[in-house]
Short mmCIF file of C-alpha atoms and ligand atoms in Angstrom, two decimals:
data_model
loop_
_atom_site.label_atom_id
_atom_site.label_comp_id
_atom_site.label_asym_id
_atom_site.label_seq_id
_atom_site.Cartn_x
_atom_site.Cartn_y
_atom_site.Cartn_z
CA MET V 167 67.28 116.38 134.93
CA PRO V 168 65.25 116.24 138.26
CA LYS V 169 66.52 117.85 141.40
CA PHE V 170 66.42 116.01 144.54
CA PHE V 171 66.77 116.88 148.24
CA ILE V 172 67.63 114.47 151.03
CA LYS V 173 67.09 115.01 154.81
CA THR V 174 68.97 112.80 157.08
CA TYR V 175 67.81 112.05 160.72
CA GLY V 176 69.75 109.98 163.30
CA CYS V 177 73.29 108.50 163.38
CA GLN V 178 76.38 108.68 161.36
CA MET V 179 75.51 105.35 159.58
CA ASN V 180 72.35 107.15 158.33
CA GLU V 181 74.44 110.04 157.06
CA ARG V 182 76.60 107.52 155.27
CA ASP V 183 73.68 105.92 153.69
CA SER V 184 72.41 109.07 152.59
CA GLU V 185 75.65 109.82 150.82
CA GLN V 186 75.50 106.60 148.96
CA VAL V 187 71.83 107.52 147.71
CA ALA V 188 73.18 110.94 146.67
CA HIS V 189 76.12 109.52 144.84
CA SER V 190 73.75 107.11 142.94
CA LEU V 191 71.38 109.92 142.14
CA VAL V 192 74.12 112.26 140.87
CA ALA V 193 75.50 109.37 138.67
CA ARG V 194 72.19 109.30 136.82
CA GLY V 195 72.25 112.99 136.25
CA TYR V 196 70.16 114.10 139.11
CA GLU V 197 71.12 117.46 140.64
CA ARG V 198 71.32 117.66 144.51
CA VAL V 199 69.76 120.69 146.11
CA GLY V 200 69.85 122.37 149.38
CA HIS V 201 66.05 122.96 149.97
CA GLU V 202 62.98 120.87 149.50
CA SER V 203 61.14 123.72 147.81
CA GLU V 204 63.48 123.53 144.74
CA ALA V 205 63.27 119.80 144.48
CA ASP V 206 61.53 117.39 142.15
CA VAL V 207 62.32 114.52 144.60
CA VAL V 208 62.07 114.86 148.39
CA LEU V 209 63.68 112.03 150.47
CA LEU V 210 63.57 111.55 154.35
CA ASN V 211 66.27 109.13 155.54
CA THR V 212 64.76 108.25 158.84
CA CYS V 213 65.74 106.84 162.31
CA SER V 214 63.95 104.69 164.62
CA VAL V 215 66.09 104.53 167.79
CA ARG V 216 63.93 106.86 169.70
CA ASP V 217 60.45 107.70 169.38
CA MET V 218 61.15 111.47 168.99
CA ALA V 219 63.25 110.66 165.91
CA ASP V 220 60.09 108.67 164.40
CA GLN V 221 57.88 111.56 165.16
CA LYS V 222 60.00 114.33 163.62
CA ALA V 223 60.31 112.48 160.32
CA LEU V 224 56.50 111.79 160.41
CA GLY V 225 55.88 115.32 161.15
CA LYS V 226 58.23 116.80 158.50
CA MET V 227 56.54 114.53 155.98
CA GLY V 228 53.10 115.72 156.98
CA MET V 229 54.09 119.34 156.48
CA LEU V 230 55.43 118.37 153.02
CA GLY V 231 51.84 117.44 152.03
CA ARG V 232 51.22 121.20 151.36
CA LEU V 233 54.25 121.18 148.93
CA ALA V 234 52.54 118.04 147.35
CA LYS V 235 49.35 120.19 146.57
CA GLU V 236 51.32 123.10 145.20
CA ARG V 237 53.78 120.83 143.11
CA PRO V 238 51.97 117.64 142.29
CA HIS V 239 54.83 116.27 140.21
CA VAL V 240 57.16 116.09 143.28
CA VAL V 241 58.06 112.49 144.24
CA PHE V 242 58.21 111.88 148.20
CA GLY V 243 60.02 109.12 149.74
CA PHE V 244 60.96 107.54 153.19
CA LEU V 245 64.12 105.64 153.52
CA GLY V 246 66.11 103.97 156.14
CA CYS V 247 65.21 102.52 159.66
CA MET V 248 61.58 103.99 160.18
CA ALA V 249 60.82 102.88 156.64
CA GLN V 250 62.03 99.46 157.37
CA ALA V 251 60.16 99.20 160.72
CA ARG V 252 56.98 100.45 159.29
CA GLY V 253 56.94 99.55 155.73
CA ALA V 254 53.62 100.05 153.70
CA SER V 255 51.73 101.40 156.77
CA LEU V 256 53.42 104.62 156.07
CA LEU V 257 51.46 105.22 153.00
CA LYS V 258 48.26 104.96 154.85
CA ASP V 259 48.27 108.33 156.73
CA LEU V 260 50.55 110.18 154.13
CA PRO V 261 48.92 109.59 150.79
CA HIS V 262 51.54 111.94 148.92
CA VAL V 263 54.23 109.54 149.78
CA ASP V 264 55.34 107.56 146.74
CA LEU V 265 58.37 105.50 147.99
CA VAL V 266 59.27 103.66 151.06
CA VAL V 267 62.64 101.89 151.00
CA GLY V 268 64.37 99.97 153.65
CA THR V 269 67.89 99.65 155.14
CA GLN V 270 68.90 96.84 152.87
CA LYS V 271 67.77 98.55 149.45
CA PHE V 272 69.45 101.98 149.39
CA HIS V 273 71.13 100.77 146.10
CA ARG V 274 67.81 100.43 144.50
CA VAL V 275 66.65 103.89 145.22
CA ALA V 276 67.82 105.59 141.87
CA ASP V 277 66.00 102.86 139.78
CA TYR V 278 62.96 103.47 141.83
CA LEU V 279 62.95 107.14 141.50
CA ASP V 280 63.52 106.90 137.65
CA GLU V 281 60.23 105.22 137.49
CA LEU V 282 58.33 107.18 139.89
CA VAL V 283 59.56 110.52 138.48
CA THR V 284 58.43 109.55 134.96
CA THR V 285 55.04 108.08 136.09
CA LYS V 286 54.25 111.09 138.39
CA ALA V 287 55.27 113.74 135.62
CA ALA V 288 52.86 111.87 133.11
CA ARG V 289 49.97 111.87 135.68
CA THR V 290 50.61 115.55 136.40
CA GLU V 291 50.39 116.43 132.67
CA CYS V 292 47.28 114.22 132.18
CA ALA V 293 45.44 115.67 135.17
CA PRO V 294 43.38 118.43 133.63
CA TYR V 295 41.82 115.92 131.21
CA HIS V 296 40.79 113.12 133.64
CA SER V 297 38.47 112.56 136.43
CA LYS V 298 40.05 112.30 139.99
CA ARG V 299 38.96 108.63 140.03
CA ALA V 300 40.95 108.03 136.79
CA MET V 301 43.94 109.75 138.42
CA ASP V 302 43.72 107.83 141.42
CA ASP V 303 43.94 104.75 139.54
CA LEU V 304 47.16 106.02 137.94
CA ARG V 305 48.69 106.47 141.36
CA PHE V 306 51.18 103.88 142.38
CA SER V 307 53.81 103.74 145.03
CA ILE V 308 56.88 101.45 145.58
CA VAL V 309 57.54 99.70 148.90
CA ASP V 310 60.80 97.66 149.25
CA VAL V 311 61.84 96.57 152.74
CA ASP V 312 62.93 93.10 151.74
CA GLU V 313 66.25 91.51 152.90
CA GLU V 314 69.23 91.27 150.42
CA VAL V 315 72.01 89.06 150.45
CA GLY V 316 75.26 91.15 150.06
CA SER V 317 73.58 94.37 150.79
CA GLN V 318 76.31 95.45 153.29
CA SER V 319 78.71 95.91 150.19
CA THR V 320 76.38 98.29 148.49
CA ILE V 321 77.38 101.31 150.78
CA ARG V 322 80.61 102.08 149.14
CA ASP V 323 80.39 105.21 146.87
CA GLN V 324 80.04 108.88 148.06
CA GLN V 325 80.14 112.21 146.79
CA LEU V 326 82.86 114.67 148.35
CA MET V 327 82.65 118.35 148.95
CA PRO V 328 85.47 120.31 147.74
CA GLY V 329 88.22 120.35 150.42
CA GLN V 330 86.41 117.40 152.37
CA ALA V 331 89.07 115.91 154.61
CA THR V 332 86.82 113.32 156.61
CA ALA V 333 84.68 110.54 155.54
CA PHE V 334 82.69 107.71 157.00
CA VAL V 335 83.27 104.19 155.73
CA SER V 336 80.51 101.50 156.36
CA ILE V 337 82.20 98.21 157.26
CA MET V 338 79.13 96.01 158.45
CA GLN V 339 75.49 96.35 158.63
CA GLY V 340 73.22 94.86 161.30
CA CYS V 341 73.58 93.61 165.10
CA ASN V 342 73.01 90.34 166.67
CA MET V 343 73.23 91.55 170.32
CA HIS V 344 69.32 92.29 170.95
CA CYS V 345 69.87 94.84 173.84
CA THR V 346 66.31 94.82 175.23
CA PHE V 347 65.83 98.54 174.54
CA CYS V 348 67.07 98.63 170.96
CA ILE V 349 65.18 98.30 167.58
CA VAL V 350 68.40 98.21 165.50
CA PRO V 351 68.36 94.25 165.28
CA GLN V 352 64.77 94.58 163.67
CA THR V 353 65.48 97.52 161.33
CA ARG V 354 69.25 96.61 160.26
CA GLY V 355 69.15 92.98 160.37
CA ALA V 356 71.70 90.41 161.21
CA GLU V 357 75.34 91.23 161.29
CA ARG V 358 76.89 91.22 157.83
CA SER V 359 80.39 92.32 157.11
CA ARG V 360 82.35 93.52 153.87
CA SER V 361 85.65 92.16 153.29
CA ILE V 362 88.88 93.81 154.33
CA ALA V 363 90.00 94.25 150.58
CA GLU V 364 86.72 96.12 149.75
CA ILE V 365 87.16 98.46 152.88
CA VAL V 366 90.80 99.15 152.10
CA ALA V 367 90.10 99.94 148.43
CA GLU V 368 87.43 102.40 149.36
CA GLY V 369 89.72 103.98 151.93
CA ARG V 370 92.56 104.40 149.23
CA ASP V 371 90.13 105.94 146.87
CA LEU V 372 89.06 108.42 149.47
CA VAL V 373 92.67 109.40 150.32
CA LEU V 374 93.52 109.86 146.62
CA ARG V 375 90.34 112.25 146.60
CA GLY V 376 91.91 114.24 149.51
CA VAL V 377 90.44 112.52 152.56
CA LYS V 378 92.64 112.52 155.48
CA GLU V 379 90.60 111.15 158.13
CA VAL V 380 88.33 107.89 157.94
CA THR V 381 85.79 106.70 160.47
CA LEU V 382 85.03 102.89 160.23
CA LEU V 383 81.27 102.54 160.99
CA GLY V 384 79.31 99.73 162.35
CA GLN V 385 76.40 99.13 164.68
CA ILE V 386 78.90 97.00 166.64
CA VAL V 387 82.14 97.80 164.94
CA ASN V 388 84.52 95.76 167.08
CA LEU V 389 82.67 92.75 166.20
CA TYR V 390 83.29 93.22 162.55
CA GLY V 391 83.73 90.00 160.47
CA ARG V 392 83.20 87.53 163.43
CA HIS V 393 80.73 85.34 161.38
CA GLU V 394 82.59 85.63 158.19
CA PHE V 395 86.48 85.78 158.66
CA PRO V 396 88.89 83.77 161.08
CA LYS V 397 91.15 85.12 163.76
CA ILE V 398 94.74 85.17 162.57
CA ASP V 399 97.45 85.06 165.05
CA ASN V 400 95.00 85.55 167.72
CA LYS V 401 93.89 88.75 166.22
CA SER V 402 90.08 89.50 165.48
CA PRO V 403 88.96 90.33 162.04
CA PHE V 404 88.64 93.92 163.27
CA VAL V 405 91.95 94.13 164.48
CA GLN V 406 93.26 92.82 161.12
CA LEU V 407 91.13 95.41 159.49
CA LEU V 408 92.54 98.22 161.51
CA GLU V 409 95.97 97.27 160.76
CA SER V 410 95.25 97.18 156.90
CA VAL V 411 93.53 100.47 156.91
CA ASN V 412 96.36 101.84 159.18
CA GLU V 413 98.76 101.06 156.34
CA ILE V 414 96.99 103.32 153.84
CA GLU V 415 99.52 105.64 152.49
CA GLY V 416 98.43 109.36 152.85
CA LEU V 417 95.86 108.49 155.59
CA GLU V 418 96.59 110.67 158.65
CA ARG V 419 93.80 109.54 161.11
CA LEU V 420 91.66 106.46 161.79
CA ARG V 421 88.43 106.24 163.96
CA PHE V 422 85.77 103.84 164.52
CA THR V 423 82.36 103.89 166.10
CA SER V 424 80.48 102.27 167.98
CA PRO V 425 82.03 99.44 169.72
CA HIS V 426 80.47 97.17 172.43
CA PRO V 427 82.49 96.64 175.63
CA ILE V 428 81.88 92.90 174.80
CA GLY V 429 84.55 92.08 172.38
CA PHE V 430 86.78 94.77 173.27
CA ARG V 431 89.62 92.32 173.86
CA ASP V 432 93.24 92.43 174.47
CA ASP V 433 94.37 92.35 170.77
CA LEU V 434 92.19 95.61 170.28
CA ILE V 435 93.75 97.32 173.35
CA ASP V 436 97.11 96.38 171.87
CA ALA V 437 96.19 97.86 168.49
CA ILE V 438 95.24 101.12 170.36
CA SER V 439 98.71 101.16 171.74
CA ARG V 440 100.61 100.55 168.65
CA LEU V 441 98.73 101.84 165.50
CA PRO V 442 99.84 105.34 164.98
CA LYS V 443 97.04 106.51 162.83
CA LEU V 444 94.43 105.29 165.26
CA ALA V 445 93.08 108.73 166.88
CA GLU V 446 93.15 109.02 170.71
CA HIS V 447 89.43 108.75 171.22
CA VAL V 448 87.18 105.72 171.99
CA HIS V 449 83.35 106.06 172.13
CA LEU V 450 82.27 103.32 174.46
CA PRO V 451 78.76 102.87 175.29
CA LEU V 452 78.20 102.13 178.92
CA GLN V 453 74.27 102.48 179.03
CA SER V 454 74.04 101.96 182.74
CA GLY V 455 76.19 101.73 185.94
CA SER V 456 73.86 99.29 187.71
CA ASN V 457 74.58 95.56 187.08
CA LYS V 458 70.97 94.91 187.62
CA ILE V 459 69.83 97.22 184.97
CA LEU V 460 72.74 96.16 182.73
CA ARG V 461 71.52 92.46 183.04
CA ALA V 462 67.99 93.71 182.31
CA MET V 463 69.16 95.47 179.23
CA HIS V 464 70.80 92.23 178.16
CA ARG V 465 74.27 94.00 178.14
CA ALA V 466 76.70 91.24 179.08
CA TYR V 467 79.21 93.09 181.20
CA THR V 468 79.24 94.52 184.71
CA ALA V 469 80.07 97.99 185.93
CA GLU V 470 83.29 96.67 187.39
CA LYS V 471 84.29 95.19 184.05
CA TYR V 472 83.41 98.40 182.14
CA LEU V 473 85.51 100.32 184.64
CA ASP V 474 88.46 97.96 184.10
CA LEU V 475 88.33 98.22 180.37
CA VAL V 476 88.37 102.03 180.55
CA GLU V 477 91.46 101.70 182.79
CA ARG V 478 93.13 99.50 180.30
CA ILE V 479 92.40 101.61 177.25
CA ARG V 480 93.72 104.53 179.14
CA ARG V 481 96.91 102.68 180.10
CA ALA V 482 97.31 101.60 176.46
CA ARG V 483 97.27 105.19 175.02
CA ASN V 484 98.35 108.30 176.74
CA GLY V 485 95.77 111.14 176.69
CA VAL V 486 93.10 108.83 175.12
CA ALA V 487 89.59 110.61 175.26
CA ILE V 488 86.69 108.31 176.32
CA THR V 489 83.12 109.27 175.44
CA THR V 490 79.90 107.20 176.08
CA ASP V 491 76.15 106.76 175.83
CA ILE V 492 74.03 106.41 178.92
CA ILE V 493 70.35 105.64 179.19
CA VAL V 494 68.49 106.79 182.11
CA GLY V 495 64.99 105.69 183.24
CA PHE V 496 65.21 102.25 181.95
CA PRO V 497 62.18 100.25 183.12
CA GLY V 498 62.92 99.23 186.85
CA GLU V 499 65.60 101.55 187.30
CA THR V 500 65.38 102.73 191.00
CA ASP V 501 66.95 105.70 192.66
CA ASP V 502 69.75 103.50 193.88
CA ASP V 503 70.37 102.01 190.35
CA TYR V 504 70.60 105.58 189.02
CA ARG V 505 72.81 106.67 191.98
CA GLN V 506 75.27 103.84 190.78
CA THR V 507 75.31 105.25 187.32
CA ARG V 508 75.82 108.69 188.53
CA GLU V 509 78.79 107.39 190.76
CA LEU V 510 80.44 105.51 188.00
CA VAL V 511 80.24 108.45 185.51
CA GLU V 512 81.83 110.67 188.12
CA GLN V 513 84.53 108.41 188.79
CA ILE V 514 85.38 107.66 185.24
CA GLN V 515 85.37 111.55 184.23
CA PHE V 516 84.12 110.93 180.69
CA ASP V 517 85.42 113.47 178.14
CA ASN V 518 81.73 113.67 176.91
CA ALA V 519 78.62 111.63 177.01
CA PHE V 520 75.24 111.32 175.38
CA VAL V 521 72.43 110.97 177.95
CA PHE V 522 69.08 109.58 176.71
CA ARG V 523 65.80 109.05 178.43
CA CYS V 524 64.73 105.64 177.86
CA SER V 525 62.23 105.70 174.85
CA PRO V 526 60.29 102.40 174.57
CA ARG V 527 60.55 101.25 171.06
CA ARG V 528 57.72 99.09 169.66
CA ASP V 529 58.18 95.33 169.94
CA THR V 530 61.36 95.51 172.24
CA PRO V 531 61.26 93.72 175.64
CA ALA V 532 61.76 97.13 177.23
CA ALA V 533 58.61 98.55 175.81
CA LYS V 534 56.73 95.52 177.08
CA SER V 535 57.92 95.79 180.80
CA PRO V 536 55.35 96.89 183.39
CA ASP V 537 57.97 98.81 185.42
CA GLN V 538 58.21 102.02 183.07
CA ILE V 539 59.63 105.04 184.81
CA ASP V 540 57.73 108.23 184.97
CA GLU V 541 58.85 111.02 182.30
CA HIS V 542 59.40 113.42 185.10
CA VAL V 543 61.82 111.11 186.87
CA LYS V 544 63.52 110.34 183.67
CA GLU V 545 63.94 114.15 183.09
CA GLN V 546 65.37 114.85 186.58
CA ARG V 547 67.94 112.09 186.03
CA ASN V 548 68.71 113.12 182.73
CA GLN V 549 69.29 116.75 183.81
CA ASP V 550 71.33 115.66 186.83
CA LEU V 551 73.59 113.30 184.85
CA LEU V 552 74.12 115.98 182.28
CA GLU V 553 75.55 118.35 185.01
CA VAL V 554 77.87 115.59 186.10
CA VAL V 555 79.08 114.95 182.36
CA ASN V 556 79.29 118.68 181.58
CA LYS V 557 81.64 119.27 184.64
CA SER V 558 84.21 116.62 183.62
CA ASN V 559 83.84 118.07 180.00
CA ARG V 560 84.70 121.53 180.96
CA ARG V 561 87.47 120.47 183.31
CA ILE V 562 89.14 118.44 180.42
CA LEU V 563 88.62 121.25 177.98
CA GLU V 564 90.11 123.83 180.30
CA GLY V 565 93.10 121.52 180.80
CA LEU V 566 93.86 122.00 177.18
CA VAL V 567 94.04 126.03 177.38
CA ALA V 568 97.62 127.25 176.69
CA THR V 569 98.48 124.01 174.95
CA GLU V 570 99.11 123.33 171.32
CA VAL V 571 96.86 120.63 169.51
CA GLU V 572 96.69 119.15 165.91
CA VAL V 573 93.43 120.08 164.24
CA LEU V 574 92.11 118.74 161.05
CA CYS V 575 90.38 121.67 159.42
CA GLU V 576 87.02 120.69 158.13
CA GLY V 577 85.50 124.13 156.88
CA PRO V 578 84.02 127.35 158.06
CA SER V 579 82.53 127.37 161.58
CA LYS V 580 78.74 126.95 161.50
CA THR V 581 78.02 129.63 163.83
CA ASN V 582 80.62 132.23 162.48
CA ARG V 583 81.30 131.73 158.79
CA ALA V 584 84.44 134.09 159.15
CA ARG V 585 86.34 131.50 161.27
CA LEU V 586 87.35 127.91 160.64
CA THR V 587 86.65 124.71 162.66
CA GLY V 588 88.04 121.25 162.94
CA ARG V 589 88.69 118.53 165.41
CA THR V 590 91.78 117.32 167.61
CA ARG V 591 92.78 113.83 167.42
CA THR V 592 90.75 113.41 170.64
CA ASN V 593 87.58 114.47 168.90
CA LYS V 594 87.45 118.10 170.49
CA ILE V 595 86.00 120.78 168.36
CA VAL V 596 88.40 123.74 167.76
CA VAL V 597 87.32 127.03 166.27
CA PHE V 598 90.21 129.34 165.02
CA GLU V 599 91.11 132.30 162.86
CA GLY V 600 92.37 131.43 159.44
CA ASN V 601 92.03 131.60 155.68
CA GLU V 602 90.15 129.09 153.44
CA GLU V 603 93.35 127.67 152.23
CA LEU V 604 93.73 125.71 155.51
CA ILE V 605 90.42 123.76 154.76
CA GLY V 606 91.40 119.99 154.53
CA ALA V 607 94.63 120.55 156.10
CA LEU V 608 96.21 119.55 159.43
CA VAL V 609 96.83 122.81 161.45
CA ASN V 610 98.67 123.23 164.92
CA VAL V 611 96.55 125.56 166.87
CA ARG V 612 97.35 127.18 170.23
CA ILE V 613 94.34 127.02 172.52
CA HIS V 614 93.46 130.45 174.28
CA ARG V 615 90.13 129.41 175.91
CA ALA V 616 87.42 126.74 176.36
CA ASN V 617 83.82 127.84 175.91
CA GLY V 618 80.85 125.39 175.91
CA PHE V 619 81.85 122.47 174.16
CA SER V 620 84.41 124.03 171.99
CA LEU V 621 88.05 125.32 172.11
CA TYR V 622 89.12 128.57 170.64
CA GLY V 623 92.68 129.25 169.34
CA THR V 624 95.17 130.64 166.74
CA PRO V 625 97.08 128.59 164.21
CA VAL V 626 100.83 128.26 165.00
CA MET V 627 102.80 129.30 162.02
CA ARG V 628 106.39 127.72 161.71
S1 LIG F 876 74.73 96.49 170.45
FE1 LIG F 876 73.96 98.49 169.92
S2 LIG F 876 72.83 98.21 167.96
FE2 LIG F 876 73.12 96.28 168.76
S3 LIG F 876 71.20 95.84 169.93
FE3 LIG F 876 72.65 96.74 171.40
S4 LIG F 876 72.29 98.91 171.54
FE4 LIG F 876 71.26 98.05 169.60
#
């Protein structure tokens, strides 16, 4: 049977989509391999959030053109957000690409590949006996970037690795917020949610297969179900979902990402205070500390409201970690706007933050603004803000030295295979000595030191 390789760019949603595709291919008898050179099918699951992500995937596919010459039977495909945004135009400059599948059609990939693998193999076998023209006539590609009703319910299966204790569950697709810098509403479409029953069934199945921690995924996760399901007892559909998943027997930890400050209401704060499986970590995108820039971004909250929300979350759950996303260099961002962001970040003392330089995306209002910021200024603000974030990160990690933390062991450390690694409930990475029997288990670890973004310690045996 054919062998496939899939490379994923971008966020956790993309990782989850790739696992769905991998599962459907394995179910058809395809074999997953770890490198493109061994594969008969090479898929790039792409991201479009920043220009750099687009360029990386395009560059990679360009380089794969060499492999296409050496192994003409290999099928090449683009999946996901960039495929959705660019569609058939991707075939123009990259003639070896056979397949372009958008974000609502991952469940069709296996069918399309069956067809392409067979055709391409036949074509390769015939090649010595036919002219180039005749071979070009035989060439065909498949492009499917159409919308599909119900596609949010098609991301529901995944392959688990031996000992895998954490898994993502996609609860909704799309976003209706239209932040002026973001291409996601174009690539992922409008908000559509799965039912609570479907999501809980997937969670139960994962737990039966050994998973202990589930992360609920959505572009705007806390607004889950707002178009489909009613509030009950003043609880949003998202809080109802959290309560139901919290009830799954054998599940130890529950996370969600990424919420929007809008829609983070009292019922959700209350859920954070009372649902025991909900891990003490909230990733809450800030984007800017300047009200003028927030307005221009079409983020319908103020810096004051954001700060108040952080304080309410911190009061609701002792020791909760708060992380964020921030964009610097949004069109029109003055030194004073940036200073307001910096001051708010210093005041909040985030556990960690992803800081991005604004990357204008095609067809977004931000890209059309005449007030673009010089790349050099963006870079300076980026470096400056990273220093502020790294300082609070270091201080918080150092505060954990000489304490004991609960770690869900995920496997060998990437940098030193002789050690194990996992995450605390507050999502801190911990590296520790231990044997492989601990993989997939909850382990208490005594922290000895903090270095970079990781903690180091020894398991506590009782
Ligand atoms: S809420 Fe998030 S996904 Fe939706 S438009 Fe804004 S940044 Fe993009």
